[in-house]
């Protein structure tokens, strides 16, 4: 765990002082769970549940903001059980799935979701042709309901396959009125207009928070970082945490704190929880 500057350490201290009025937003893959070859096996870090429950006691709310479908995140994270403990303490746990298109909370316990975007089904039917032409016919296609993800991680040279596919998949998506969200050896195709930054804004609106911590690891978290920074310019206490990796450096230049993976994310959250608790004692 590394603060990038003295100013970043100051922002951390300010957020500790504002903890009771703050919300913590966390990406799932690469942040709370390790990146693995099979995304369906990306279970949350074994220590995360206890850390999140303790954290929730010191802040206004905790949110998982992910590109995954909300149901996947709930199941892989055991988040319904976490929500039981958080709700019992009088606090809230939110899950924003598919970049904010889906929402679940410890209070309502149901997933609110729109219909799949027009053009997605046709895109998915035409996608195998594009993969064959890109010499990536064995790329894994994940149907997320509101989005389709093309994973190259299992291929012999995942980086080269990703680079070959990025242009053609993007062209096909745009032909059907869709957008592409590139990630760590994955191209996710979904409807335009919703991103994690809007999920952050919704979280602030729902909770009335005046402090924000967000931790993420990938390009899909850039808009969340930008939204947090905008709230900071309006006077909120903020802290941006980037999981640095060889695959993706987009968040590093925007971050206050650099961590190496879920272990260090949880270490930071433990420290923040302890510091907030000590200040209130």
mmCIF file of C-alpha atoms in Angstrom, residues 59-248:
data_model
loop_
_atom_site.group_PDB
_atom_site.id
_atom_site.type_symbol
_atom_site.label_atom_id
_atom_site.label_comp_id
_atom_site.label_asym_id
_atom_site.label_seq_id
_atom_site.Cartn_x
_atom_site.Cartn_y
_atom_site.Cartn_z
ATOM 1 C CA UNK A 59 -19.371 4.669 7.446
ATOM 2 C CA UNK A 60 -22.781 5.541 6.061
ATOM 3 C CA UNK A 61 -22.870 2.757 3.443
ATOM 4 C CA UNK A 62 -20.728 0.307 1.515
ATOM 5 C CA UNK A 63 -21.292 -0.473 -2.168
ATOM 6 C CA UNK A 64 -19.945 -3.033 -4.607
ATOM 7 C CA UNK A 65 -19.932 -1.426 -8.064
ATOM 8 C CA UNK A 66 -19.159 -3.985 -10.753
ATOM 9 C CA UNK A 67 -19.482 -4.829 -14.405
ATOM 10 C CA UNK A 68 -20.772 -8.253 -13.396
ATOM 11 C CA UNK A 69 -24.476 -8.990 -13.183
ATOM 12 C CA UNK A 70 -25.628 -8.181 -9.668
ATOM 13 C CA UNK A 71 -26.724 -11.773 -9.035
ATOM 14 C CA UNK A 72 -23.232 -13.059 -9.866
ATOM 15 C CA UNK A 73 -21.618 -10.602 -7.489
ATOM 16 C CA UNK A 74 -24.077 -11.486 -4.732
ATOM 17 C CA UNK A 75 -23.379 -15.200 -5.137
ATOM 18 C CA UNK A 76 -19.609 -15.081 -5.637
ATOM 19 C CA UNK A 77 -19.228 -12.597 -2.806
ATOM 20 C CA UNK A 78 -21.626 -14.160 -0.337
ATOM 21 C CA UNK A 79 -22.945 -10.619 -0.162
ATOM 22 C CA UNK A 80 -26.448 -11.463 0.986
ATOM 23 C CA UNK A 81 -24.968 -12.839 4.213
ATOM 24 C CA UNK A 82 -22.768 -9.745 4.511
ATOM 25 C CA UNK A 83 -25.876 -7.619 4.003
ATOM 26 C CA UNK A 84 -27.612 -9.385 6.886
ATOM 27 C CA UNK A 85 -24.873 -8.301 9.297
ATOM 28 C CA UNK A 86 -24.603 -4.805 7.815
ATOM 29 C CA UNK A 87 -28.363 -4.248 7.937
ATOM 30 C CA UNK A 88 -28.532 -5.494 11.524
ATOM 31 C CA UNK A 89 -26.136 -2.698 12.481
ATOM 32 C CA UNK A 90 -28.444 -0.115 10.908
ATOM 33 C CA UNK A 91 -26.260 0.490 7.853
ATOM 34 C CA UNK A 92 -26.674 -0.260 4.139
ATOM 35 C CA UNK A 93 -24.912 -2.451 1.601
ATOM 36 C CA UNK A 94 -25.542 -1.743 -2.072
ATOM 37 C CA UNK A 95 -24.645 -3.793 -5.140
ATOM 38 C CA UNK A 96 -24.594 -1.965 -8.481
ATOM 39 C CA UNK A 97 -24.317 -4.585 -11.231
ATOM 40 C CA UNK A 98 -23.542 -4.205 -14.936
ATOM 41 C CA UNK A 99 -21.962 -0.775 -14.444
ATOM 42 C CA UNK A 100 -24.973 0.524 -12.558
ATOM 43 C CA UNK A 101 -27.721 -0.817 -14.820
ATOM 44 C CA UNK A 102 -28.747 -3.131 -11.970
ATOM 45 C CA UNK A 103 -29.201 -2.188 -8.326
ATOM 46 C CA UNK A 104 -29.696 -4.258 -5.165
ATOM 47 C CA UNK A 105 -29.603 -3.174 -1.537
ATOM 48 C CA UNK A 106 -29.677 -4.714 1.918
ATOM 49 C CA UNK A 107 -32.893 -2.820 2.489
ATOM 50 C CA UNK A 108 -34.939 -3.852 -0.577
ATOM 51 C CA UNK A 109 -33.361 -7.252 -1.383
ATOM 52 C CA UNK A 110 -34.392 -7.349 -5.023
ATOM 53 C CA UNK A 111 -32.505 -6.586 -8.216
ATOM 54 C CA UNK A 112 -33.871 -3.626 -10.151
ATOM 55 C CA UNK A 113 -32.914 -4.017 -13.808
ATOM 56 C CA UNK A 114 -33.898 -2.668 -17.243
ATOM 57 C CA UNK A 115 -34.588 -4.769 -20.328
ATOM 58 C CA UNK A 116 -31.642 -5.903 -22.494
ATOM 59 C CA UNK A 117 -30.616 -3.236 -25.025
ATOM 60 C CA UNK A 118 -31.909 -3.383 -28.568
ATOM 61 C CA UNK A 119 -29.339 -4.864 -30.904
ATOM 62 C CA UNK A 120 -27.579 -7.030 -28.322
ATOM 63 C CA UNK A 121 -29.103 -10.316 -29.493
ATOM 64 C CA UNK A 122 -28.181 -9.622 -33.127
ATOM 65 C CA UNK A 123 -24.668 -8.595 -32.074
ATOM 66 C CA UNK A 124 -24.241 -11.889 -30.225
ATOM 67 C CA UNK A 125 -25.419 -13.898 -33.243
ATOM 68 C CA UNK A 126 -22.878 -12.169 -35.498
ATOM 69 C CA UNK A 127 -20.023 -12.253 -32.984
ATOM 70 C CA UNK A 128 -18.673 -15.771 -33.754
ATOM 71 C CA UNK A 129 -17.932 -14.694 -37.343
ATOM 72 C CA UNK A 130 -15.864 -11.745 -36.083
ATOM 73 C CA UNK A 131 -13.985 -14.027 -33.685
ATOM 74 C CA UNK A 132 -13.175 -16.484 -36.474
ATOM 75 C CA UNK A 133 -11.936 -13.698 -38.720
ATOM 76 C CA UNK A 134 -9.756 -12.475 -35.842
ATOM 77 C CA UNK A 135 -8.201 -15.917 -35.336
ATOM 78 C CA UNK A 136 -9.826 -16.074 -31.908
ATOM 79 C CA UNK A 137 -12.700 -18.504 -32.430
ATOM 80 C CA UNK A 138 -12.038 -20.078 -29.020
ATOM 81 C CA UNK A 139 -12.459 -16.838 -27.092
ATOM 82 C CA UNK A 140 -15.032 -17.280 -24.361
ATOM 83 C CA UNK A 141 -18.312 -15.423 -24.926
ATOM 84 C CA UNK A 142 -20.110 -14.551 -21.686
ATOM 85 C CA UNK A 143 -23.778 -13.595 -21.962
ATOM 86 C CA UNK A 144 -24.536 -11.265 -19.047
ATOM 87 C CA UNK A 145 -28.135 -10.566 -19.963
ATOM 88 C CA UNK A 146 -27.635 -6.821 -20.386
ATOM 89 C CA UNK A 147 -24.200 -7.188 -21.956
ATOM 90 C CA UNK A 148 -21.909 -9.623 -23.760
ATOM 91 C CA UNK A 149 -18.271 -10.060 -22.751
ATOM 92 C CA UNK A 150 -15.528 -11.519 -24.946
ATOM 93 C CA UNK A 151 -12.714 -12.987 -22.833
ATOM 94 C CA UNK A 152 -9.284 -13.684 -24.336
ATOM 95 C CA UNK A 153 -7.540 -14.688 -21.094
ATOM 96 C CA UNK A 154 -7.788 -18.435 -21.838
ATOM 97 C CA UNK A 155 -6.224 -18.142 -25.318
ATOM 98 C CA UNK A 156 -2.543 -19.002 -25.944
ATOM 99 C CA UNK A 157 -1.602 -15.325 -26.412
ATOM 100 C CA UNK A 158 -4.393 -13.371 -24.699
ATOM 101 C CA UNK A 159 -2.851 -9.933 -25.263
ATOM 102 C CA UNK A 160 -2.369 -10.419 -29.003
ATOM 103 C CA UNK A 161 -5.890 -11.819 -29.363
ATOM 104 C CA UNK A 162 -7.302 -8.870 -27.428
ATOM 105 C CA UNK A 163 -5.503 -6.434 -29.718
ATOM 106 C CA UNK A 164 -6.744 -8.215 -32.862
ATOM 107 C CA UNK A 165 -10.340 -8.208 -31.655
ATOM 108 C CA UNK A 166 -10.638 -4.739 -30.146
ATOM 109 C CA UNK A 167 -11.253 -2.969 -33.472
ATOM 110 C CA UNK A 168 -13.575 -5.493 -35.153
ATOM 111 C CA UNK A 169 -15.643 -6.108 -32.014
ATOM 112 C CA UNK A 170 -15.946 -2.356 -31.549
ATOM 113 C CA UNK A 171 -17.088 -1.914 -35.147
ATOM 114 C CA UNK A 172 -19.731 -4.627 -34.769
ATOM 115 C CA UNK A 173 -20.947 -3.142 -31.489
ATOM 116 C CA UNK A 174 -21.320 0.338 -32.954
ATOM 117 C CA UNK A 175 -23.216 -1.090 -35.931
ATOM 118 C CA UNK A 176 -25.865 -2.218 -33.454
ATOM 119 C CA UNK A 177 -25.945 0.951 -31.349
ATOM 120 C CA UNK A 178 -23.791 -0.524 -28.568
ATOM 121 C CA UNK A 179 -20.533 0.479 -26.897
ATOM 122 C CA UNK A 180 -17.421 -1.484 -25.919
ATOM 123 C CA UNK A 181 -15.819 -1.351 -22.463
ATOM 124 C CA UNK A 182 -12.279 -2.788 -22.728
ATOM 125 C CA UNK A 183 -10.810 -4.399 -19.640
ATOM 126 C CA UNK A 184 -8.102 -6.814 -18.584
ATOM 127 C CA UNK A 185 -8.212 -9.284 -21.492
ATOM 128 C CA UNK A 186 -11.946 -8.726 -21.896
ATOM 129 C CA UNK A 187 -14.136 -6.662 -24.230
ATOM 130 C CA UNK A 188 -17.575 -5.975 -22.811
ATOM 131 C CA UNK A 189 -20.352 -4.831 -25.142
ATOM 132 C CA UNK A 190 -23.349 -3.071 -23.626
ATOM 133 C CA UNK A 191 -25.779 -0.216 -24.106
ATOM 134 C CA UNK A 192 -24.419 3.347 -24.051
ATOM 135 C CA UNK A 193 -25.254 5.867 -21.375
ATOM 136 C CA UNK A 194 -24.623 3.986 -18.140
ATOM 137 C CA UNK A 195 -21.267 3.732 -16.397
ATOM 138 C CA UNK A 196 -19.808 3.466 -12.919
ATOM 139 C CA UNK A 197 -19.594 7.226 -12.559
ATOM 140 C CA UNK A 198 -23.364 7.431 -12.687
ATOM 141 C CA UNK A 199 -23.534 4.630 -10.122
ATOM 142 C CA UNK A 200 -21.343 6.749 -7.817
ATOM 143 C CA UNK A 201 -23.637 9.740 -8.307
ATOM 144 C CA UNK A 202 -26.670 7.564 -7.547
ATOM 145 C CA UNK A 203 -25.003 6.292 -4.391
ATOM 146 C CA UNK A 204 -24.355 9.840 -3.201
ATOM 147 C CA UNK A 205 -27.946 10.808 -3.954
ATOM 148 C CA UNK A 206 -29.352 7.808 -2.095
ATOM 149 C CA UNK A 207 -27.180 8.241 0.985
ATOM 150 C CA UNK A 208 -26.543 11.977 1.169
ATOM 151 C CA UNK A 209 -22.852 11.210 1.655
ATOM 152 C CA UNK A 210 -20.280 13.985 1.952
ATOM 153 C CA UNK A 211 -17.279 11.668 1.739
ATOM 154 C CA UNK A 212 -16.280 9.048 -0.852
ATOM 155 C CA UNK A 213 -13.704 6.288 -1.132
ATOM 156 C CA UNK A 214 -13.577 4.277 -4.344
ATOM 157 C CA UNK A 215 -11.272 1.384 -5.175
ATOM 158 C CA UNK A 216 -10.937 -0.177 -8.618
ATOM 159 C CA UNK A 217 -8.510 -1.796 -11.020
ATOM 160 C CA UNK A 218 -9.639 -1.362 -14.612
ATOM 161 C CA UNK A 219 -10.786 0.977 -17.389
ATOM 162 C CA UNK A 220 -14.405 0.521 -16.334
ATOM 163 C CA UNK A 221 -13.528 2.305 -13.084
ATOM 164 C CA UNK A 222 -12.238 5.471 -14.759
ATOM 165 C CA UNK A 223 -15.686 7.118 -14.800
ATOM 166 C CA UNK A 224 -16.128 6.244 -11.119
ATOM 167 C CA UNK A 225 -12.802 7.940 -10.332
ATOM 168 C CA UNK A 226 -13.870 10.976 -12.339
ATOM 169 C CA UNK A 227 -17.213 11.169 -10.511
ATOM 170 C CA UNK A 228 -15.492 10.944 -7.121
ATOM 171 C CA UNK A 229 -13.065 13.688 -8.161
ATOM 172 C CA UNK A 230 -15.985 15.894 -9.221
ATOM 173 C CA UNK A 231 -17.588 15.480 -5.799
ATOM 174 C CA UNK A 232 -14.221 16.329 -4.268
ATOM 175 C CA UNK A 233 -14.111 19.602 -6.186
ATOM 176 C CA UNK A 234 -17.542 20.335 -4.712
ATOM 177 C CA UNK A 235 -16.213 19.921 -1.195
ATOM 178 C CA UNK A 236 -16.548 16.206 -0.418
ATOM 179 C CA UNK A 237 -13.737 14.340 1.312
ATOM 180 C CA UNK A 238 -12.428 11.792 -1.198
ATOM 181 C CA UNK A 239 -9.887 9.028 -1.629
ATOM 182 C CA UNK A 240 -9.133 7.106 -4.842
ATOM 183 C CA UNK A 241 -7.518 3.681 -4.594
ATOM 184 C CA UNK A 242 -6.043 1.941 -7.654
ATOM 185 C CA UNK A 243 -5.066 -1.689 -7.921
ATOM 186 C CA UNK A 244 -2.000 -1.400 -10.132
ATOM 187 C CA UNK A 245 -1.257 -4.208 -12.569
ATOM 188 C CA UNK A 246 0.920 -4.891 -15.600
ATOM 189 C CA UNK A 247 -2.221 -5.267 -17.693
ATOM 190 C CA UNK A 248 -3.821 -1.959 -16.832
#
